[in-house]
Amino acid sequence: MTRYPALELEHLTPRQREILPAVVAGQSDTLNRFYRALMHSPELAERLQHLMAYLQSGLRLPEPLRALAVLVAATKHCAEDARFFLEMADIKDAILPSDISRALIDRRKPDNMTADQEIVYDFCTQVRSNGRVDNVTFERAAARFGREVCLEIGILMGSVACMSMLVNVVEM
């Protein structure tokens, strides 16, 4: 159940009408419910939609590694939070093996990860647990992916935490 009732089209403000198509375009039913709740704050909805669109398609981190990072971040508070992110098309289609996804949702370190998955997993679990990453882990990730990707992983982790909290406020 949602705490934010659906807004009727005839009751939308001009600003809500202006941004609604862009905010809900191409989203799954679950995401549509979430963004429609955010329409109660159209400026927030628009800005968050732009950030999430960038994070879904503008990062240099390959999709399977991005999905791994998202699932690690999403389970900070509880495994149920990760289910929301599994609805996102780029996470579902990221070719992340189901045994790895399951382990991440259960907050366990997956077996049989590739070297790149290990690097991203170690980086992300440190950020999730400590709010920071140690120098050794950072340098390992920077050597493999570059410093810019390390920034992208950090903002991805923070954005997922933000979305998880908002999902829980909206209470879908």
PDB file of C-alpha atoms in Angstrom:
ATOM      1  CA  MET A   1       0.000   0.000   0.000  1.00  0.00           C
ATOM      2  CA  THR A   2       1.221   3.473  -0.773  1.00  0.00           C
ATOM      3  CA  ARG A   3       1.105   6.454   1.541  1.00  0.00           C
ATOM      4  CA  TYR A   4       0.773   8.768  -1.451  1.00  0.00           C
ATOM      5  CA  PRO A   5      -2.472   8.515  -3.394  1.00  0.00           C
ATOM      6  CA  ALA A   6      -2.324   8.625  -7.169  1.00  0.00           C
ATOM      7  CA  LEU A   7      -2.795  12.108  -8.483  1.00  0.00           C
ATOM      8  CA  GLU A   8      -5.734  12.474 -10.845  1.00  0.00           C
ATOM      9  CA  LEU A   9      -4.745  13.994 -14.172  1.00  0.00           C
ATOM     10  CA  GLU A  10      -7.383  16.716 -13.927  1.00  0.00           C
ATOM     11  CA  HIS A  11      -5.984  17.785 -10.518  1.00  0.00           C
ATOM     12  CA  LEU A  12      -2.336  18.085 -11.543  1.00  0.00           C
ATOM     13  CA  THR A  13      -0.618  21.437 -11.350  1.00  0.00           C
ATOM     14  CA  PRO A  14       0.849  22.827 -14.565  1.00  0.00           C
ATOM     15  CA  ARG A  15       4.355  21.813 -13.383  1.00  0.00           C
ATOM     16  CA  GLN A  16       3.209  18.258 -12.626  1.00  0.00           C
ATOM     17  CA  ARG A  17       1.605  17.987 -16.075  1.00  0.00           C
ATOM     18  CA  GLU A  18       4.801  19.259 -17.684  1.00  0.00           C
ATOM     19  CA  ILE A  19       7.118  16.645 -16.192  1.00  0.00           C
ATOM     20  CA  LEU A  20       4.834  13.618 -15.803  1.00  0.00           C
ATOM     21  CA  PRO A  21       5.507  12.081 -19.246  1.00  0.00           C
ATOM     22  CA  ALA A  22       9.288  12.285 -18.846  1.00  0.00           C
ATOM     23  CA  VAL A  23       9.239  10.986 -15.274  1.00  0.00           C
ATOM     24  CA  VAL A  24       7.167   7.858 -15.939  1.00  0.00           C
ATOM     25  CA  ALA A  25       8.243   7.072 -19.523  1.00  0.00           C
ATOM     26  CA  GLY A  26       9.546   3.545 -19.943  1.00  0.00           C
ATOM     27  CA  GLN A  27       9.319   2.628 -16.271  1.00  0.00           C
ATOM     28  CA  SER A  28       8.033  -0.677 -14.929  1.00  0.00           C
ATOM     29  CA  ASP A  29       4.747  -0.732 -13.002  1.00  0.00           C
ATOM     30  CA  THR A  30       6.662  -0.739  -9.712  1.00  0.00           C
ATOM     31  CA  LEU A  31       8.779   2.241 -10.717  1.00  0.00           C
ATOM     32  CA  ASN A  32       5.741   4.037 -12.111  1.00  0.00           C
ATOM     33  CA  ARG A  33       4.046   3.758  -8.711  1.00  0.00           C
ATOM     34  CA  PHE A  34       7.183   5.114  -7.066  1.00  0.00           C
ATOM     35  CA  TYR A  35       7.622   8.047  -9.451  1.00  0.00           C
ATOM     36  CA  ARG A  36       3.914   8.841  -9.375  1.00  0.00           C
ATOM     37  CA  ALA A  37       4.227   9.179  -5.597  1.00  0.00           C
ATOM     38  CA  LEU A  38       7.164  11.507  -6.143  1.00  0.00           C
ATOM     39  CA  MET A  39       4.932  13.655  -8.342  1.00  0.00           C
ATOM     40  CA  HIS A  40       3.669  15.134  -5.073  1.00  0.00           C
ATOM     41  CA  SER A  41       7.042  16.933  -5.263  1.00  0.00           C
ATOM     42  CA  PRO A  42       7.534  17.509  -8.991  1.00  0.00           C
ATOM     43  CA  GLU A  43      10.947  19.191  -8.694  1.00  0.00           C
ATOM     44  CA  LEU A  44      12.286  16.257  -6.688  1.00  0.00           C
ATOM     45  CA  ALA A  45      10.725  13.755  -9.094  1.00  0.00           C
ATOM     46  CA  GLU A  46      12.309  15.442 -12.099  1.00  0.00           C
ATOM     47  CA  ARG A  47      15.768  15.712 -10.565  1.00  0.00           C
ATOM     48  CA  LEU A  48      15.736  12.165  -9.239  1.00  0.00           C
ATOM     49  CA  GLN A  49      14.552  10.834 -12.599  1.00  0.00           C
ATOM     50  CA  HIS A  50      17.444  12.600 -14.365  1.00  0.00           C
ATOM     51  CA  LEU A  51      19.975  11.196 -11.883  1.00  0.00           C
ATOM     52  CA  MET A  52      18.596   7.667 -12.142  1.00  0.00           C
ATOM     53  CA  ALA A  53      18.548   7.849 -15.958  1.00  0.00           C
ATOM     54  CA  TYR A  54      22.220   8.863 -15.912  1.00  0.00           C
ATOM     55  CA  LEU A  55      23.095   6.094 -13.481  1.00  0.00           C
ATOM     56  CA  GLN A  56      21.275   3.551 -15.658  1.00  0.00           C
ATOM     57  CA  SER A  57      22.947   4.486 -18.920  1.00  0.00           C
ATOM     58  CA  GLY A  58      25.763   6.979 -18.450  1.00  0.00           C
ATOM     59  CA  LEU A  59      28.265   5.098 -16.316  1.00  0.00           C
ATOM     60  CA  ARG A  60      31.442   3.451 -17.553  1.00  0.00           C
ATOM     61  CA  LEU A  61      31.043   0.498 -15.199  1.00  0.00           C
ATOM     62  CA  PRO A  62      29.714  -2.490 -17.200  1.00  0.00           C
ATOM     63  CA  GLU A  63      26.085  -3.402 -16.523  1.00  0.00           C
ATOM     64  CA  PRO A  64      26.717  -6.681 -14.665  1.00  0.00           C
ATOM     65  CA  LEU A  65      29.108  -4.897 -12.289  1.00  0.00           C
ATOM     66  CA  ARG A  66      26.664  -2.008 -11.913  1.00  0.00           C
ATOM     67  CA  ALA A  67      23.939  -4.513 -11.005  1.00  0.00           C
ATOM     68  CA  LEU A  68      26.254  -6.084  -8.441  1.00  0.00           C
ATOM     69  CA  ALA A  69      26.936  -2.657  -6.895  1.00  0.00           C
ATOM     70  CA  VAL A  70      23.221  -1.811  -6.819  1.00  0.00           C
ATOM     71  CA  LEU A  71      22.306  -5.061  -5.061  1.00  0.00           C
ATOM     72  CA  VAL A  72      25.083  -4.639  -2.476  1.00  0.00           C
ATOM     73  CA  ALA A  73      23.917  -1.083  -1.757  1.00  0.00           C
ATOM     74  CA  ALA A  74      20.229  -1.969  -1.732  1.00  0.00           C
ATOM     75  CA  THR A  75      20.634  -4.538   1.033  1.00  0.00           C
ATOM     76  CA  LYS A  76      22.104  -2.092   3.558  1.00  0.00           C
ATOM     77  CA  HIS A  77      18.975  -2.090   5.690  1.00  0.00           C
ATOM     78  CA  CYS A  78      17.122  -5.213   4.614  1.00  0.00           C
ATOM     79  CA  ALA A  79      17.009  -7.707   1.780  1.00  0.00           C
ATOM     80  CA  GLU A  80      13.483  -6.628   0.873  1.00  0.00           C
ATOM     81  CA  ASP A  81      14.844  -3.276  -0.336  1.00  0.00           C
ATOM     82  CA  ALA A  82      16.746  -5.072  -3.103  1.00  0.00           C
ATOM     83  CA  ARG A  83      13.532  -6.439  -4.597  1.00  0.00           C
ATOM     84  CA  PHE A  84      12.553  -2.929  -5.712  1.00  0.00           C
ATOM     85  CA  PHE A  85      15.791  -2.633  -7.676  1.00  0.00           C
ATOM     86  CA  LEU A  86      15.317  -6.031  -9.280  1.00  0.00           C
ATOM     87  CA  GLU A  87      12.321  -4.471 -11.060  1.00  0.00           C
ATOM     88  CA  MET A  88      14.612  -2.099 -12.912  1.00  0.00           C
ATOM     89  CA  ALA A  89      15.119  -3.367 -16.452  1.00  0.00           C
ATOM     90  CA  ASP A  90      18.860  -2.760 -16.484  1.00  0.00           C
ATOM     91  CA  ILE A  91      19.269  -4.822 -13.303  1.00  0.00           C
ATOM     92  CA  LYS A  92      17.063  -7.680 -14.541  1.00  0.00           C
ATOM     93  CA  ASP A  93      18.842  -7.806 -17.879  1.00  0.00           C
ATOM     94  CA  ALA A  94      22.383  -7.337 -16.570  1.00  0.00           C
ATOM     95  CA  ILE A  95      23.360 -10.982 -17.014  1.00  0.00           C
ATOM     96  CA  LEU A  96      24.321 -11.302 -13.372  1.00  0.00           C
ATOM     97  CA  PRO A  97      24.121 -15.019 -12.548  1.00  0.00           C
ATOM     98  CA  SER A  98      21.165 -15.835 -10.288  1.00  0.00           C
ATOM     99  CA  ASP A  99      23.387 -17.494  -7.652  1.00  0.00           C
ATOM    100  CA  ILE A 100      25.336 -14.246  -7.337  1.00  0.00           C
ATOM    101  CA  SER A 101      22.134 -12.161  -7.165  1.00  0.00           C
ATOM    102  CA  ARG A 102      20.691 -14.488  -4.517  1.00  0.00           C
ATOM    103  CA  ALA A 103      23.856 -14.334  -2.394  1.00  0.00           C
ATOM    104  CA  LEU A 104      23.919 -10.526  -2.629  1.00  0.00           C
ATOM    105  CA  ILE A 105      20.269 -10.267  -1.592  1.00  0.00           C
ATOM    106  CA  ASP A 106      21.040 -12.573   1.351  1.00  0.00           C
ATOM    107  CA  ARG A 107      24.050 -10.341   2.210  1.00  0.00           C
ATOM    108  CA  ARG A 108      26.491 -13.178   1.613  1.00  0.00           C
ATOM    109  CA  LYS A 109      29.664 -13.034  -0.436  1.00  0.00           C
ATOM    110  CA  PRO A 110      28.940 -14.953  -3.636  1.00  0.00           C
ATOM    111  CA  ASP A 111      31.089 -17.904  -4.634  1.00  0.00           C
ATOM    112  CA  ASN A 112      32.837 -18.080  -7.994  1.00  0.00           C
ATOM    113  CA  MET A 113      32.973 -14.361  -8.730  1.00  0.00           C
ATOM    114  CA  THR A 114      35.247 -13.068 -11.463  1.00  0.00           C
ATOM    115  CA  ALA A 115      38.205 -10.878 -10.500  1.00  0.00           C
ATOM    116  CA  ASP A 116      36.265  -7.749 -11.561  1.00  0.00           C
ATOM    117  CA  GLN A 117      33.228  -8.811  -9.527  1.00  0.00           C
ATOM    118  CA  GLU A 118      35.470  -9.356  -6.485  1.00  0.00           C
ATOM    119  CA  ILE A 119      36.927  -5.861  -6.818  1.00  0.00           C
ATOM    120  CA  VAL A 120      33.503  -4.222  -7.092  1.00  0.00           C
ATOM    121  CA  TYR A 121      32.061  -6.402  -4.329  1.00  0.00           C
ATOM    122  CA  ASP A 122      34.900  -5.540  -1.921  1.00  0.00           C
ATOM    123  CA  PHE A 123      34.642  -1.835  -2.751  1.00  0.00           C
ATOM    124  CA  CYS A 124      30.863  -1.777  -2.323  1.00  0.00           C
ATOM    125  CA  THR A 125      30.678  -3.846   0.853  1.00  0.00           C
ATOM    126  CA  GLN A 126      33.180  -1.519   2.494  1.00  0.00           C
ATOM    127  CA  VAL A 127      31.138   1.520   1.476  1.00  0.00           C
ATOM    128  CA  ARG A 128      27.932  -0.167   2.650  1.00  0.00           C
ATOM    129  CA  SER A 129      29.400  -1.245   5.998  1.00  0.00           C
ATOM    130  CA  ASN A 130      31.678   1.683   6.845  1.00  0.00           C
ATOM    131  CA  GLY A 131      30.550   4.558   4.657  1.00  0.00           C
ATOM    132  CA  ARG A 132      34.068   4.600   3.190  1.00  0.00           C
ATOM    133  CA  VAL A 133      36.573   2.449   1.361  1.00  0.00           C
ATOM    134  CA  ASP A 134      40.118   1.789   2.558  1.00  0.00           C
ATOM    135  CA  ASN A 135      43.151   2.809   0.493  1.00  0.00           C
ATOM    136  CA  VAL A 136      44.122  -0.711  -0.546  1.00  0.00           C
ATOM    137  CA  THR A 137      40.644  -1.503  -1.893  1.00  0.00           C
ATOM    138  CA  PHE A 138      40.338   1.908  -3.541  1.00  0.00           C
ATOM    139  CA  GLU A 139      43.708   1.603  -5.281  1.00  0.00           C
ATOM    140  CA  ARG A 140      42.846  -1.898  -6.471  1.00  0.00           C
ATOM    141  CA  ALA A 141      39.590  -0.626  -8.010  1.00  0.00           C
ATOM    142  CA  ALA A 142      41.260   2.488  -9.427  1.00  0.00           C
ATOM    143  CA  ALA A 143      44.028   0.400 -11.024  1.00  0.00           C
ATOM    144  CA  ARG A 144      41.472  -1.852 -12.700  1.00  0.00           C
ATOM    145  CA  PHE A 145      38.681   0.595 -13.623  1.00  0.00           C
ATOM    146  CA  GLY A 146      40.095   4.110 -13.180  1.00  0.00           C
ATOM    147  CA  ARG A 147      39.463   6.792 -10.581  1.00  0.00           C
ATOM    148  CA  GLU A 148      36.449   8.159 -12.427  1.00  0.00           C
ATOM    149  CA  VAL A 149      34.700   4.791 -12.160  1.00  0.00           C
ATOM    150  CA  CYS A 150      35.457   4.747  -8.421  1.00  0.00           C
ATOM    151  CA  LEU A 151      33.563   8.058  -8.155  1.00  0.00           C
ATOM    152  CA  GLU A 152      30.730   6.586 -10.196  1.00  0.00           C
ATOM    153  CA  ILE A 153      30.523   3.567  -7.896  1.00  0.00           C
ATOM    154  CA  GLY A 154      30.370   5.895  -4.901  1.00  0.00           C
ATOM    155  CA  ILE A 155      27.543   8.005  -6.337  1.00  0.00           C
ATOM    156  CA  LEU A 156      25.739   4.863  -7.455  1.00  0.00           C
ATOM    157  CA  MET A 157      25.925   3.491  -3.905  1.00  0.00           C
ATOM    158  CA  GLY A 158      24.656   6.775  -2.440  1.00  0.00           C
ATOM    159  CA  SER A 159      21.840   7.055  -4.962  1.00  0.00           C
ATOM    160  CA  VAL A 160      20.667   3.519  -4.257  1.00  0.00           C
ATOM    161  CA  ALA A 161      20.657   4.306  -0.523  1.00  0.00           C
ATOM    162  CA  CYS A 162      18.570   7.412  -1.249  1.00  0.00           C
ATOM    163  CA  MET A 163      16.127   5.447  -3.403  1.00  0.00           C
ATOM    164  CA  SER A 164      15.848   2.701  -0.769  1.00  0.00           C
ATOM    165  CA  MET A 165      14.921   5.236   1.875  1.00  0.00           C
ATOM    166  CA  LEU A 166      12.409   6.933  -0.400  1.00  0.00           C
ATOM    167  CA  VAL A 167      10.838   3.582  -1.307  1.00  0.00           C
ATOM    168  CA  ASN A 168      10.398   2.897   2.394  1.00  0.00           C
ATOM    169  CA  VAL A 169       8.869   6.346   2.978  1.00  0.00           C
ATOM    170  CA  VAL A 170       6.478   5.849   0.063  1.00  0.00           C
ATOM    171  CA  GLU A 171       5.858   2.329   1.413  1.00  0.00           C
ATOM    172  CA  MET A 172       4.977   0.527  -1.711  1.00  0.00           C
TER     173      MET A 172
END
